[in-house]
XYZ file of C-alpha atoms in Angstrom:
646
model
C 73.061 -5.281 -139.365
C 73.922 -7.234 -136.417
C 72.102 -4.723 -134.299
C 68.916 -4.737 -136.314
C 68.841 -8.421 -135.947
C 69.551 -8.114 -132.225
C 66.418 -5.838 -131.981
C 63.908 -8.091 -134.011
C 65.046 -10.511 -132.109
C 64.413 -8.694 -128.575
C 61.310 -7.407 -130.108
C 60.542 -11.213 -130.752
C 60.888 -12.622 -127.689
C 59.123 -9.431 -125.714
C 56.430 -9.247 -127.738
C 55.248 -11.626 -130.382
C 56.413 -14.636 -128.335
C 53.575 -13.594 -125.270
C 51.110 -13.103 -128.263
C 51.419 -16.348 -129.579
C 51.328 -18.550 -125.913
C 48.516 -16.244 -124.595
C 46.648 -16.966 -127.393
C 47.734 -20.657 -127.656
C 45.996 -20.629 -123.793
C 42.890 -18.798 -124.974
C 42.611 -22.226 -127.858
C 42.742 -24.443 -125.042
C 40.077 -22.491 -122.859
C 36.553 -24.903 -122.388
C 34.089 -22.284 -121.951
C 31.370 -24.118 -119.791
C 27.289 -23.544 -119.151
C 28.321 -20.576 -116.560
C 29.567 -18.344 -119.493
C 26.597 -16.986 -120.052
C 26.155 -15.997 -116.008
C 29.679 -14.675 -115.953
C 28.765 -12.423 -119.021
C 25.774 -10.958 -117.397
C 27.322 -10.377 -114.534
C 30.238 -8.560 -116.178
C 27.417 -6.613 -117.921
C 26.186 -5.123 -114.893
C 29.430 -4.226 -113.343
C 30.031 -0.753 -113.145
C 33.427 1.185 -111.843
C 33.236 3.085 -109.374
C 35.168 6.156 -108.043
C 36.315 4.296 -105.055
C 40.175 2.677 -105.673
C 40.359 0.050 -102.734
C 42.534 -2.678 -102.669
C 41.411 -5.905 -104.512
C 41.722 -8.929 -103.095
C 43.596 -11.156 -105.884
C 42.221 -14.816 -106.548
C 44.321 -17.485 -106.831
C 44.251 -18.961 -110.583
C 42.051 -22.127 -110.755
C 41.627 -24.822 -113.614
C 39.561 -23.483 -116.297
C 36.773 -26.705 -115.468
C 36.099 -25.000 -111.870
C 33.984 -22.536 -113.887
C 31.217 -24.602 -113.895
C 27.966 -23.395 -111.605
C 27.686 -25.835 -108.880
C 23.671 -25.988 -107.261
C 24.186 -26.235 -103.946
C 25.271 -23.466 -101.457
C 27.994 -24.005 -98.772
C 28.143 -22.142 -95.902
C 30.739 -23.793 -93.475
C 32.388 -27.451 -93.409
C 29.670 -28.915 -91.069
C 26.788 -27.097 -92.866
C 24.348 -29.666 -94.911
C 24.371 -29.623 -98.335
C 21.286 -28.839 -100.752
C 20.729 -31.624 -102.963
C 21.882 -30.994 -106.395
C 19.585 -31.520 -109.455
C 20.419 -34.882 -112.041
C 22.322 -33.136 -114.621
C 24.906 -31.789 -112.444
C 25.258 -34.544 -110.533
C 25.765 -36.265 -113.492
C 27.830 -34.031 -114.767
C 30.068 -34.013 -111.854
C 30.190 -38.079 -111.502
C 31.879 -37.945 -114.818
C 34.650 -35.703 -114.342
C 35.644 -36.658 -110.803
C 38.654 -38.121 -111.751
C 39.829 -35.096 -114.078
C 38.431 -32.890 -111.813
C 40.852 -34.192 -108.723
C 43.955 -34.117 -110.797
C 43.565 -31.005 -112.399
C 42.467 -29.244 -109.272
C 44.753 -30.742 -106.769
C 42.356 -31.528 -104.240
C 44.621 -30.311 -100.795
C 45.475 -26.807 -102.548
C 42.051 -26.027 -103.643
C 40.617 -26.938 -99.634
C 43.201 -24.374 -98.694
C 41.903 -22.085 -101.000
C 38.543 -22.948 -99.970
C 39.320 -21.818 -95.971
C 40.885 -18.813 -97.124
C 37.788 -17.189 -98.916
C 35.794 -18.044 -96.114
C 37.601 -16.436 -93.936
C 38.510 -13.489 -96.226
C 34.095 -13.558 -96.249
C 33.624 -13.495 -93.140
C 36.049 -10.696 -92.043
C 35.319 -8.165 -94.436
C 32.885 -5.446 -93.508
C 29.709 -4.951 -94.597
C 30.003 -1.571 -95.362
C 32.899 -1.920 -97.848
C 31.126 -4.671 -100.170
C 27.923 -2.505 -100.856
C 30.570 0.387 -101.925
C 32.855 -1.111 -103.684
C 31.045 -3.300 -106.675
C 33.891 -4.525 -107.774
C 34.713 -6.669 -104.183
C 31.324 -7.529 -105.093
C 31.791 -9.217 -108.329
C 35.173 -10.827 -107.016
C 33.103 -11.999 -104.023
C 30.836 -13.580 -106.297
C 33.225 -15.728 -108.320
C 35.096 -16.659 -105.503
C 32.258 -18.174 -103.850
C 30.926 -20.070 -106.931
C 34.687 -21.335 -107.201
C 33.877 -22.530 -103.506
C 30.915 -23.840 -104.260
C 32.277 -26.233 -107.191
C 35.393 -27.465 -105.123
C 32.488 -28.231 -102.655
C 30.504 -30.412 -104.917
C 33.711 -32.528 -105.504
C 34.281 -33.630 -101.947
C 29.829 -34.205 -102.041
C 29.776 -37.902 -100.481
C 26.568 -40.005 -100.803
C 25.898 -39.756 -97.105
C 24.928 -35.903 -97.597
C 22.752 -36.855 -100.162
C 20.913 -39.026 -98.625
C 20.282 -36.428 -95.979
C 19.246 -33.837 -98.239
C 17.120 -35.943 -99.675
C 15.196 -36.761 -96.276
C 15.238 -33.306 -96.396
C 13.776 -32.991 -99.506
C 10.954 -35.481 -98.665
C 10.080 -33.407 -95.331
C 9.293 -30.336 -97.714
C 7.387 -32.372 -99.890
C 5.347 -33.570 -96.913
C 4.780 -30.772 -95.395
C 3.708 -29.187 -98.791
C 1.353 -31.624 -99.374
C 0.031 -31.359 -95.556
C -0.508 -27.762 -96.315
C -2.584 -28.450 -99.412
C -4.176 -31.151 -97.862
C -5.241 -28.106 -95.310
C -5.610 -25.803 -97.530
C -8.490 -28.206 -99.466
C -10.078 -28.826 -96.328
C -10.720 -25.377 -95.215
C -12.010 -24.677 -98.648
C -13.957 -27.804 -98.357
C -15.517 -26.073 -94.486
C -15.856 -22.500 -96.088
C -17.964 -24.478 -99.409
C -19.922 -26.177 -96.101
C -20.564 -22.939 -94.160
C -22.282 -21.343 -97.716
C -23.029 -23.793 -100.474
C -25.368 -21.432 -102.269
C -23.000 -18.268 -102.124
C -23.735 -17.903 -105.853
C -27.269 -17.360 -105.274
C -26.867 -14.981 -102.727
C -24.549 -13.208 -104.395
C -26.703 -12.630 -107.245
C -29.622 -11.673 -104.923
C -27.428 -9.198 -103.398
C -26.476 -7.969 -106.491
C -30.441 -7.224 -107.343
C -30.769 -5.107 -104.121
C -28.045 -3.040 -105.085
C -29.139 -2.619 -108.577
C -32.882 -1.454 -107.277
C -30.528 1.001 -105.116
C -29.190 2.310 -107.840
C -32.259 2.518 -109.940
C -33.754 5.139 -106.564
C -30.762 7.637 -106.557
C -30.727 10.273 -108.330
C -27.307 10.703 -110.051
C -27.535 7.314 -111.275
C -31.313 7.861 -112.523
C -30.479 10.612 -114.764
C -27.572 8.631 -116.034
C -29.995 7.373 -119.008
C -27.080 4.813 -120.823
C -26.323 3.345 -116.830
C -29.670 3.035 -116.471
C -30.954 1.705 -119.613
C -27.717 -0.988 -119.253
C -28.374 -1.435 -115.358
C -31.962 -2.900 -116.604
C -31.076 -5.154 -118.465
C -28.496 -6.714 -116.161
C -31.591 -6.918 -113.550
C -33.448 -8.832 -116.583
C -30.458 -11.170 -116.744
C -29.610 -12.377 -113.567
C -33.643 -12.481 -112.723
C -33.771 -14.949 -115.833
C -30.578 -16.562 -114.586
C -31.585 -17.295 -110.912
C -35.466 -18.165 -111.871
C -36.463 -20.181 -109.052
C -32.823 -21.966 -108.003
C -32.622 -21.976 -104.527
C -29.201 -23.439 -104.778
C -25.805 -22.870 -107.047
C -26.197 -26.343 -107.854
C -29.248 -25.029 -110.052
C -27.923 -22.416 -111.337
C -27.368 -22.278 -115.708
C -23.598 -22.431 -116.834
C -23.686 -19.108 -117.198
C -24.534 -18.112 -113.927
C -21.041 -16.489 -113.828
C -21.103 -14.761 -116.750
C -24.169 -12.605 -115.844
C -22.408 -12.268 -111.912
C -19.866 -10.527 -113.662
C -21.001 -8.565 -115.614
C -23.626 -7.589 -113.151
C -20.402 -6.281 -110.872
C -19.463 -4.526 -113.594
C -22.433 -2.322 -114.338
C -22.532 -1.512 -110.147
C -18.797 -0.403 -110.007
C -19.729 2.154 -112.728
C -23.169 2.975 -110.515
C -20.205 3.463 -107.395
C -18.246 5.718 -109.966
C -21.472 7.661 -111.254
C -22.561 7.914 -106.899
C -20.103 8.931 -104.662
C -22.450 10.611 -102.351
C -22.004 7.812 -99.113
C -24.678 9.781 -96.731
C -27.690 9.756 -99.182
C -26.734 5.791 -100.395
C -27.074 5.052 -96.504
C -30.386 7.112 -96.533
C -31.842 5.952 -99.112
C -31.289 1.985 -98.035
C -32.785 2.934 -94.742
C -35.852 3.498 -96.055
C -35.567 0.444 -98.508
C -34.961 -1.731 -95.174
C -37.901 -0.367 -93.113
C -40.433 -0.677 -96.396
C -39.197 -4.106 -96.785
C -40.581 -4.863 -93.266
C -43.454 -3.153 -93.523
C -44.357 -5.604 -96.765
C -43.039 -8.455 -95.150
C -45.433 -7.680 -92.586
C -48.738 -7.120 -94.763
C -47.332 -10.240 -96.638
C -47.555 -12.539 -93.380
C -50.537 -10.927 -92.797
C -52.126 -12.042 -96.138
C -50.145 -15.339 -95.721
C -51.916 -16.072 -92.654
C -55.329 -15.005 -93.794
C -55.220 -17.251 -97.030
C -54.004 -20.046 -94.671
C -57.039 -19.923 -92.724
C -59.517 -19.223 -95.591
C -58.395 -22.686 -97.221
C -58.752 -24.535 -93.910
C -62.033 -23.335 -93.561
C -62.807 -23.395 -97.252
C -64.564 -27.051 -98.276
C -62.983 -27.967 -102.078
C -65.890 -28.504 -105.233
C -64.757 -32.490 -104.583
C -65.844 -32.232 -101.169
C -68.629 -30.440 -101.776
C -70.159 -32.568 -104.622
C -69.603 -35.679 -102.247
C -72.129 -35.671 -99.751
C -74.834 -33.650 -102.317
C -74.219 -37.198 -104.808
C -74.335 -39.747 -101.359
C -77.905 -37.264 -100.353
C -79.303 -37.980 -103.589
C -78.428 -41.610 -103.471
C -79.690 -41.782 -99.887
C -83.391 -40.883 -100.511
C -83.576 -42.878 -103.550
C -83.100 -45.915 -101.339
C -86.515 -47.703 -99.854
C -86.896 -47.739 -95.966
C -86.036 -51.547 -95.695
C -82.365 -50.674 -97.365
C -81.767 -47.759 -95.007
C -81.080 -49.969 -91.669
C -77.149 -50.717 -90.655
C -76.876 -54.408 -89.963
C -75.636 -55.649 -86.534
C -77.466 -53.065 -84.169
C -77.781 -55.322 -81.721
C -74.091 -55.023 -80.212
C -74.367 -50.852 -80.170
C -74.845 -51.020 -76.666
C -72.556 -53.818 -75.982
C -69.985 -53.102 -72.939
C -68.050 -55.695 -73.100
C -67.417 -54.573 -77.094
C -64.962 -51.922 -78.355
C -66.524 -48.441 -78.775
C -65.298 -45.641 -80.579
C -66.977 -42.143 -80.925
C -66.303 -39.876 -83.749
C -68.084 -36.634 -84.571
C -67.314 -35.165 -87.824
C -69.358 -33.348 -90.932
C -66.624 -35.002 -93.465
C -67.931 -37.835 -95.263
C -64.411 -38.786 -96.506
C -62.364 -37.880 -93.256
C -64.413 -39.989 -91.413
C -64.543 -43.228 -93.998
C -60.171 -42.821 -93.980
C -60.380 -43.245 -89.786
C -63.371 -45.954 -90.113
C -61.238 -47.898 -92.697
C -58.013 -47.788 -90.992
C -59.655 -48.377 -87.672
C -60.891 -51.750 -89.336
C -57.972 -52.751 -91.208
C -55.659 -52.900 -87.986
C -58.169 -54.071 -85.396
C -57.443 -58.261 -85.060
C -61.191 -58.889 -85.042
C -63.121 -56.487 -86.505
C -66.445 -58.217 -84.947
C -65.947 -56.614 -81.655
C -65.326 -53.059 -82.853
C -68.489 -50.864 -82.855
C -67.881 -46.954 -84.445
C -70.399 -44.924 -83.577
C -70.314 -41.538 -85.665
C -72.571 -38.815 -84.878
C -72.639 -35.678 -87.607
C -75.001 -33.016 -88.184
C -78.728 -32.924 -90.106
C -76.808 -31.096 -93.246
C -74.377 -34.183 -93.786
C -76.897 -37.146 -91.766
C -77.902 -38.484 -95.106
C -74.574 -38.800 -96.793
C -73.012 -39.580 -93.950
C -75.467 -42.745 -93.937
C -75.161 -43.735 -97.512
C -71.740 -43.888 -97.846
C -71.059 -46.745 -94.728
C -74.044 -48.388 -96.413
C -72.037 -48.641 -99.805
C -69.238 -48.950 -98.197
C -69.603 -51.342 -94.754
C -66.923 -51.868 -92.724
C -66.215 -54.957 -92.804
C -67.420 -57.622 -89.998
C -67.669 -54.197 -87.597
C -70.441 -52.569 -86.597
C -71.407 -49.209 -87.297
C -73.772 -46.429 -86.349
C -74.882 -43.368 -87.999
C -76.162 -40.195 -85.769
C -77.497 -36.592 -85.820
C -77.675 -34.204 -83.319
C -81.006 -33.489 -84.143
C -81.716 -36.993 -82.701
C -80.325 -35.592 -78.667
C -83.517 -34.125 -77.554
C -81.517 -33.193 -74.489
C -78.986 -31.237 -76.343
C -80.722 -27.566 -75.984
C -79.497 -24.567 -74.938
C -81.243 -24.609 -71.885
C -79.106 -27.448 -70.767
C -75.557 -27.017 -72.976
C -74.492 -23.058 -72.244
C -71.775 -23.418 -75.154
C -75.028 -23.557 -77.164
C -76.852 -20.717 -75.409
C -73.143 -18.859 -75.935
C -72.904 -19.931 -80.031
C -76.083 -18.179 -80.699
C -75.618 -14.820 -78.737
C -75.533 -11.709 -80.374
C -71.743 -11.278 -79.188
C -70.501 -14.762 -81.103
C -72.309 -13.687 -84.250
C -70.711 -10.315 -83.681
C -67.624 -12.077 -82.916
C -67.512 -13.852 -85.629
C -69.552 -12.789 -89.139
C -68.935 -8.975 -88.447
C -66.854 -6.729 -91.165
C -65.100 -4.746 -88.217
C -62.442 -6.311 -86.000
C -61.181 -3.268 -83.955
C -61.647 -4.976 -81.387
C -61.918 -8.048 -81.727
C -58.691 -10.569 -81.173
C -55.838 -10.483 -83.761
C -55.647 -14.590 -83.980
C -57.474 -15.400 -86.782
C -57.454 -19.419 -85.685
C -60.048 -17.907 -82.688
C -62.313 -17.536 -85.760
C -62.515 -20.026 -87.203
C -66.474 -21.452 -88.121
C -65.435 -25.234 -86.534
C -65.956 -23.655 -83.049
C -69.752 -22.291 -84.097
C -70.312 -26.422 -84.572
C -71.976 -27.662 -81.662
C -69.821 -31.324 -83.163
C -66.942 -29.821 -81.536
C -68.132 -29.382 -77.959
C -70.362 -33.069 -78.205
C -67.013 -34.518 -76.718
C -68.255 -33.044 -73.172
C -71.190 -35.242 -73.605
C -70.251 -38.843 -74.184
C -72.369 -40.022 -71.117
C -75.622 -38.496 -72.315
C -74.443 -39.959 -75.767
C -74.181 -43.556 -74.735
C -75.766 -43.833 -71.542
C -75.146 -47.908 -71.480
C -71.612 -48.145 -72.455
C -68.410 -48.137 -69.376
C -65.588 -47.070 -71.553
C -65.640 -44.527 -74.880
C -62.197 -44.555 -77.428
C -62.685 -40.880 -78.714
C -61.716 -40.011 -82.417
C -60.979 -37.012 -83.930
C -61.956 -37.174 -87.746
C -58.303 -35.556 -89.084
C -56.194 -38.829 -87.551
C -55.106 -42.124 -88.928
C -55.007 -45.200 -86.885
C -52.050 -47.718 -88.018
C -51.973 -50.664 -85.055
C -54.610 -52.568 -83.419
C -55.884 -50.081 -80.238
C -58.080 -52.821 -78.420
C -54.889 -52.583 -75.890
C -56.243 -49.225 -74.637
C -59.605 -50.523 -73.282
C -57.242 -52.707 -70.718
C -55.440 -49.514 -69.419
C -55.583 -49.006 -65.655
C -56.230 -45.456 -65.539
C -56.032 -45.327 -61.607
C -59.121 -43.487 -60.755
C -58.628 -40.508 -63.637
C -61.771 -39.836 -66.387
C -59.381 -39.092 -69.477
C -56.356 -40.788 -71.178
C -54.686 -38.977 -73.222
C -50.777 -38.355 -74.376
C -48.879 -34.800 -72.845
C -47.410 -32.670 -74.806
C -44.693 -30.853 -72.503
C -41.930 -30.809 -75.089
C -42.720 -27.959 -76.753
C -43.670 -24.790 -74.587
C -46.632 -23.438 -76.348
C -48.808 -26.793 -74.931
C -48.692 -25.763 -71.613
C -51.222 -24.052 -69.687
C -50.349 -20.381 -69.495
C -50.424 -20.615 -73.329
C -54.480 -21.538 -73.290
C -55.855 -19.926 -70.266
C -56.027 -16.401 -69.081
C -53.996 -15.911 -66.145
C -54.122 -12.862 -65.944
C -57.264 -13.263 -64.415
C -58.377 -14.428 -60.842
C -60.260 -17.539 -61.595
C -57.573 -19.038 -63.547
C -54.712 -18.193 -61.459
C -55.758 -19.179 -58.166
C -56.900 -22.633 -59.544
C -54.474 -23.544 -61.988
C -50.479 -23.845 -62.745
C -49.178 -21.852 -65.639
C -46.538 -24.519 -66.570
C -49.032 -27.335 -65.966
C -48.573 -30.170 -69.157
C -50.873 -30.020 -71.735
C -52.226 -32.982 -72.895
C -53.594 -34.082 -76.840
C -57.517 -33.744 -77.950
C -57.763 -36.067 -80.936
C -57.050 -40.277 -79.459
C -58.876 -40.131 -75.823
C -59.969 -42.754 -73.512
C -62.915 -41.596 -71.337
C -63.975 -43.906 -68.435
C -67.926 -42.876 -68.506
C -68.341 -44.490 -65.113
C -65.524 -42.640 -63.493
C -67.263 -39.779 -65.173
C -70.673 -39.594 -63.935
C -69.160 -40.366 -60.267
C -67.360 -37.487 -60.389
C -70.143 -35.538 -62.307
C -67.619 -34.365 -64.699
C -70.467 -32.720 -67.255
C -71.288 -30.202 -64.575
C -67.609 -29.304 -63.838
C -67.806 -28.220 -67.576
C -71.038 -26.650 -67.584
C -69.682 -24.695 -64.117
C -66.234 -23.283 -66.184
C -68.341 -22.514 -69.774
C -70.627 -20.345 -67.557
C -68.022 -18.777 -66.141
C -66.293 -18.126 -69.516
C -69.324 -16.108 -70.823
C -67.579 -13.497 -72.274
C -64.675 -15.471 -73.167
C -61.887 -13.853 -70.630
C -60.996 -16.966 -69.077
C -60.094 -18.462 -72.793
C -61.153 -18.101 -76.335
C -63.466 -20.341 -77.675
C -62.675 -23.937 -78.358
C -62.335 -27.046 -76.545
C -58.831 -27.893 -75.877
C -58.997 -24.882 -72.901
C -62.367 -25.713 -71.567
C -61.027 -29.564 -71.827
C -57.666 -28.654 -69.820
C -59.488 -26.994 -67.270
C -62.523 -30.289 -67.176
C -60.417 -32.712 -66.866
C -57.324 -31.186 -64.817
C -56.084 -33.196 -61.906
C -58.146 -35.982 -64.086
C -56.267 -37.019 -66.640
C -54.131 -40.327 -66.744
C -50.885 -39.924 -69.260
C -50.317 -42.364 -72.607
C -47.046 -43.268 -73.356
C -46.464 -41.494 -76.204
C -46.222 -44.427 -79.280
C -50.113 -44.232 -78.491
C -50.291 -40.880 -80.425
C -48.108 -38.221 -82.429
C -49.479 -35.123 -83.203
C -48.362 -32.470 -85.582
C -48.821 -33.536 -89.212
C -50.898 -30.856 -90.084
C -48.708 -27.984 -88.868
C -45.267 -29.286 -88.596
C -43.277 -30.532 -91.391
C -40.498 -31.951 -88.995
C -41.899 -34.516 -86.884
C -38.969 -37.701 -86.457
C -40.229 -39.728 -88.974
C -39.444 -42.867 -87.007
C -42.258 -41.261 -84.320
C -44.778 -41.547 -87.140
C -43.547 -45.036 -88.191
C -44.010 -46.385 -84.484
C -47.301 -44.392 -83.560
C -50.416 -46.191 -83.137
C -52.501 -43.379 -84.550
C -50.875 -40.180 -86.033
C -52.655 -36.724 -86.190
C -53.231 -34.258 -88.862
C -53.818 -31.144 -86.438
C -53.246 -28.143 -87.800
C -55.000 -26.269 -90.601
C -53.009 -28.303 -93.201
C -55.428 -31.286 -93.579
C -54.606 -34.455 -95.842
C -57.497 -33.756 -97.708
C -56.582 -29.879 -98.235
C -53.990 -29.288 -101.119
C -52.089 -27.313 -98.622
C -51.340 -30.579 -96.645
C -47.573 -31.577 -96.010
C -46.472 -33.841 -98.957
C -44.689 -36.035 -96.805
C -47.098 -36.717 -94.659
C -50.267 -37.329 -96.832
C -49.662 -40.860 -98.325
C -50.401 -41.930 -94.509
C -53.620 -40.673 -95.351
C -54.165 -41.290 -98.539
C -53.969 -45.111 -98.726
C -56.964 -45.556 -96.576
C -58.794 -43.643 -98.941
C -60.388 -45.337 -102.197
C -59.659 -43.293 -104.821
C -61.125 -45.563 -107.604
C -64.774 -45.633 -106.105
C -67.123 -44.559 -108.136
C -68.739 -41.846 -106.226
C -64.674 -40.216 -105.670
C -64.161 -40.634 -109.643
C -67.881 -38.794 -110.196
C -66.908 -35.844 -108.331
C -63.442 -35.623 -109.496
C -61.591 -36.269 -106.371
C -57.851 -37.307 -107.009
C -55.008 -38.038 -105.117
């Protein structure tokens, strides 16, 4: 019995005495945030065949367990800030934490592992997953001993730290935005390309054969094209585009990736947008063609308004009695010491918009005499209208050309030239094999003798010293008495140069290619402006200027020197003779060019709609026409009778 005793009792103490403390420990175990870490870890840990040594931890206070955030390397080695809960966390159980852990003993600890880290090979660690796992906890043990010595001057570090990566991320945004911001700059309307490109593929597509005889890509492929036609209308930019602009771009790249699947063939696809690419030129050429064509049939196309205009002032005309017919103040038409301006035009209301805004800038209209001179077709209109409609205190004077006896073709060979067989042939005939390719050479303006009168102004007004020449398609806006004071220093004509642009010098007017012109003339010589001219008619008959012309239009029978018109003929009249404006006097270009500096216009004395784009024409430059337009009286009656609106 004794014995039996003795062996429960042995039994006891061996056995069920360890049960009952172990477990007693395992009560007392916290089991912290990092349980669920350890467990996954322990999850993935798998034995190997390899039996190395293991290093053996030291046991450590159950509350090291806890996941610190930070990673230390090395005493010296900056820590990463921690996040608020742990630090939290931690500034709680400092206290505990120290005398649990025994601060000295876990340091040592600490120093070992490192080392026991650092001097371990490589090689051994990957093989052996078990060092591995070890390694793992050790260091986390580290890494919590490490947040208990944390002192606020490390924090504040990491937190500068923290800051500079904040900066720096937002720099990068901030650079990130702006070269998004450049690459939205470089193409604003990408959208609208994108679609457009997306039609030119689809057209591809529609050509080839393996996609044509795909009937359901087809049929599908159509009515994408329908879609993004409807959705890109007339927009111009993405701005303009409907909401669903995006919608239709996608599913537009859908439909072509299946054409890609359905058309592998790369050689024929290059083929076949060769030949796209060389008939798109080949319209774009016939197009600018016809562009160019209709361009020059509406300049030289009179509108219904225009046309019912001087027919209503001819009507009104003879109706009047002889004793209404007379302009008042004829007495100062031959006045030198007066301000004369000559304007030749066949436009009843081009040349009332440069008679009224003549008079409406002139500081006394009494000493301005206009003296217009049009042709027998457009003499009684002409008349009718400045007698409804006088200008004011000036004078003004109403001419034909059937009135210059001495304008014959005997004397003028321009008008022995008009009427040859070779200018009608020139000119009215179907053919034009070979005839020249600039249509502007054709136009019926240069068949007017009105144009070429401007070679005349001496035989025109005999009695008067100085001559302010007007062309009907301008606009005066300041007072131009200043102009009769100019000093021209010996030269016949006034005029501005136009040497900014490269296409106004000579070599682009005269031939010189030929003898004539090359011998007498300089190729880059400055071009100067028809259209605001001062002529000094003395200077002019002293230097018998009239029979320089008539010398040059002889030689230019057959039109190899230049083609007709007067600018050439006047370049090549008045060269060596001409005395330049500064250019506020007049800007040209309003009737061609739909960039002239604005502030030019605003500053010009008298503006010019040259060009085939005429303020009256519907094809005139927006911009530009209200310059016109407000020297034009809409509300008279005549205007409102033959429907001619703004």
């Amino acid at each position: 019995m004794m014995v039996r005793n003795l062996v429960l009792f042995l039994l006891f103490v061996t056995v069920i005495a360890p049960i009952v403390l172990y477990t007693h420990r395992l009560g007392s175990f916290n089991f912290s945030s990092s349980r669920g870490e350890f467990l996954e870890d322990f999850s993935s840990f798998t034995l190997s065949s390899h039996s190395e040594h293991l290093n053996i931890l030291p046991l450590e206070s159950s509350r090291t367990l806890k996941e610190p955030v930070g990673t230390v390397y090395s005493n010296n080695t900056a820590h990463p800030e921690p996040d608020a809960s742990a630090t939290e966390h931690n500034s709680t159980d400092v206290q505990g934490a120290n005398q649990d852990l025994q601060l000295p003993e876990s340091r040592e600890h600490k120093s070992t592992r490192a080392l026991s880290t650092t001097n371990e090979n490589v090689s051994s660690i990957r093989e052996n997953p078990l060092r591995q796992i070890t390694d793992q906890h050790a260091q986390k043990n580290l890494r919590k001993g490490s947040l208990v010595q944390f002192d606020t001057k490390r924090v504040k570090v990491s937190k500068r730290e923290q800051q500079s990566i904040q900066s720096t991320d937002l720099k990068s945004r901030e650079s990130s935005k702006s070269e998004k911001g450049n690459d939205e700059a470089v193409a604003p309307n990408a959208r609208v390309q994108y679609l457009k490109d997306q039609l030119v593929q689809a057209k591809l597509y529609l050509s080839l054969s393996a996609t044509r005889n795909n009937v359901n890509f087809i049929r599908q492929l159509r009515q994408r094209m329908k879609e993004v036609q409807r959705t890109l209308g007339r927009a111009n930019k993405d701005s303009q585009l409907p909401r669903n602009a995006l919608e239709k771009l996608r599913a537009m790249d859908g439909i072509l990736n299946r054409g890609k699947q359905i058309q592998d063939d790369c050689a024929s696809m290059v083929k076949k947008v060769r030949a796209m690419l060389q008939s798109t030129e080949e319209q774009l050429r016939v197009h600018k063609k016809q562009a160019l064509f209709l361009s020059q049939l509406t300049a030289k196309t009179l509108p219904k308004g225009l046309h019912c205009l001087p027919l209503r002032l001819t009507t009104e005309y003879y109706s009047l009695n002889y004793s209404q017919r007379p302009f008042p103040n004829q007495e100062k038409l031959e006045d030198s010491s007066l301000y004369h301006y000559a304007l030749f035009s066949d436009n009843v209301l081009a040349a009332a918009a440069v008679v009224n805004s003549t008079i409406a800038h002139a500081k006394d209209a009494s000493k301005h005499v206009l003296h217009i001179v049009t042709d027998q077709l457009n003499y009684a209109a002409m008349r009718m209208w400045f007698l409804v409609n006088l200008p004011g205190k000036a004078t003004i004077e109403v001419q034909s050309i059937e009135e210059f006896s001495w304008l014959n073709s005997s004397y003028s060979p321009v008008l022995k030239q008009l009427g040859s067989p070779s200018a009608i042939n020139y000119y009215f005939k179907a053919h034009r094999a070979h005839s020249d390719s600039n249509m502007k050479f054709r136009n019926p303006k240069y068949l007017s003798i009105l144009n070429h009168l401007r070679f005349y102004l001496p035989e025109i007004f005999p009695k008067l010293k100085k001559v302010l020449f007007l062309d009907d398609d301008i606009v005066v806006q300041k007072d131009l008495t200043g102009l009769w004071s100019l000093d021209l220093k010996g030269n016949v004509n006034g005029a501005v140069e136009t040497c900014r642009e490269s296409f106004h010098r000579f070599d682009k007017y005269l031939n010189f290619s030929n003898e004539l012109i090359s011998k007498n003339f300089d190729p880059r010589a400055c071009g100067w402006a028809y259209g605001m001219n001062v002529f000094d008619l003395e200077e002019w008959k002293r230097q018998n200027i009239t029979d320089v012309y008539h010398t040059w239009q002889n030689l230019n029978h057959d039109r190899q020197l230049w083609k007709l018109g007067t600018l050439p003929p006047g370049l090549i009249t008045f060269w060596k003779r001409t005395h330049p404006l500064d250019r506020s006097w007049h800007v040209l270009g309003l009737g061609y060019n739909p960039d002239v500096n604005q502030k030019e216009i605003e500053r010009a004395a008298v503006i010019h709609y040259n060009g085939n784009m005429k303020p009256w024409l519907e094809i005139a430059i927006p911009r530009y026409r209200n310059y016109w337009m407000k020297y034009v009286d809409f509300d008279h009656e005549y205007l409102r009778q033959c429907n001619i609106n703004p």
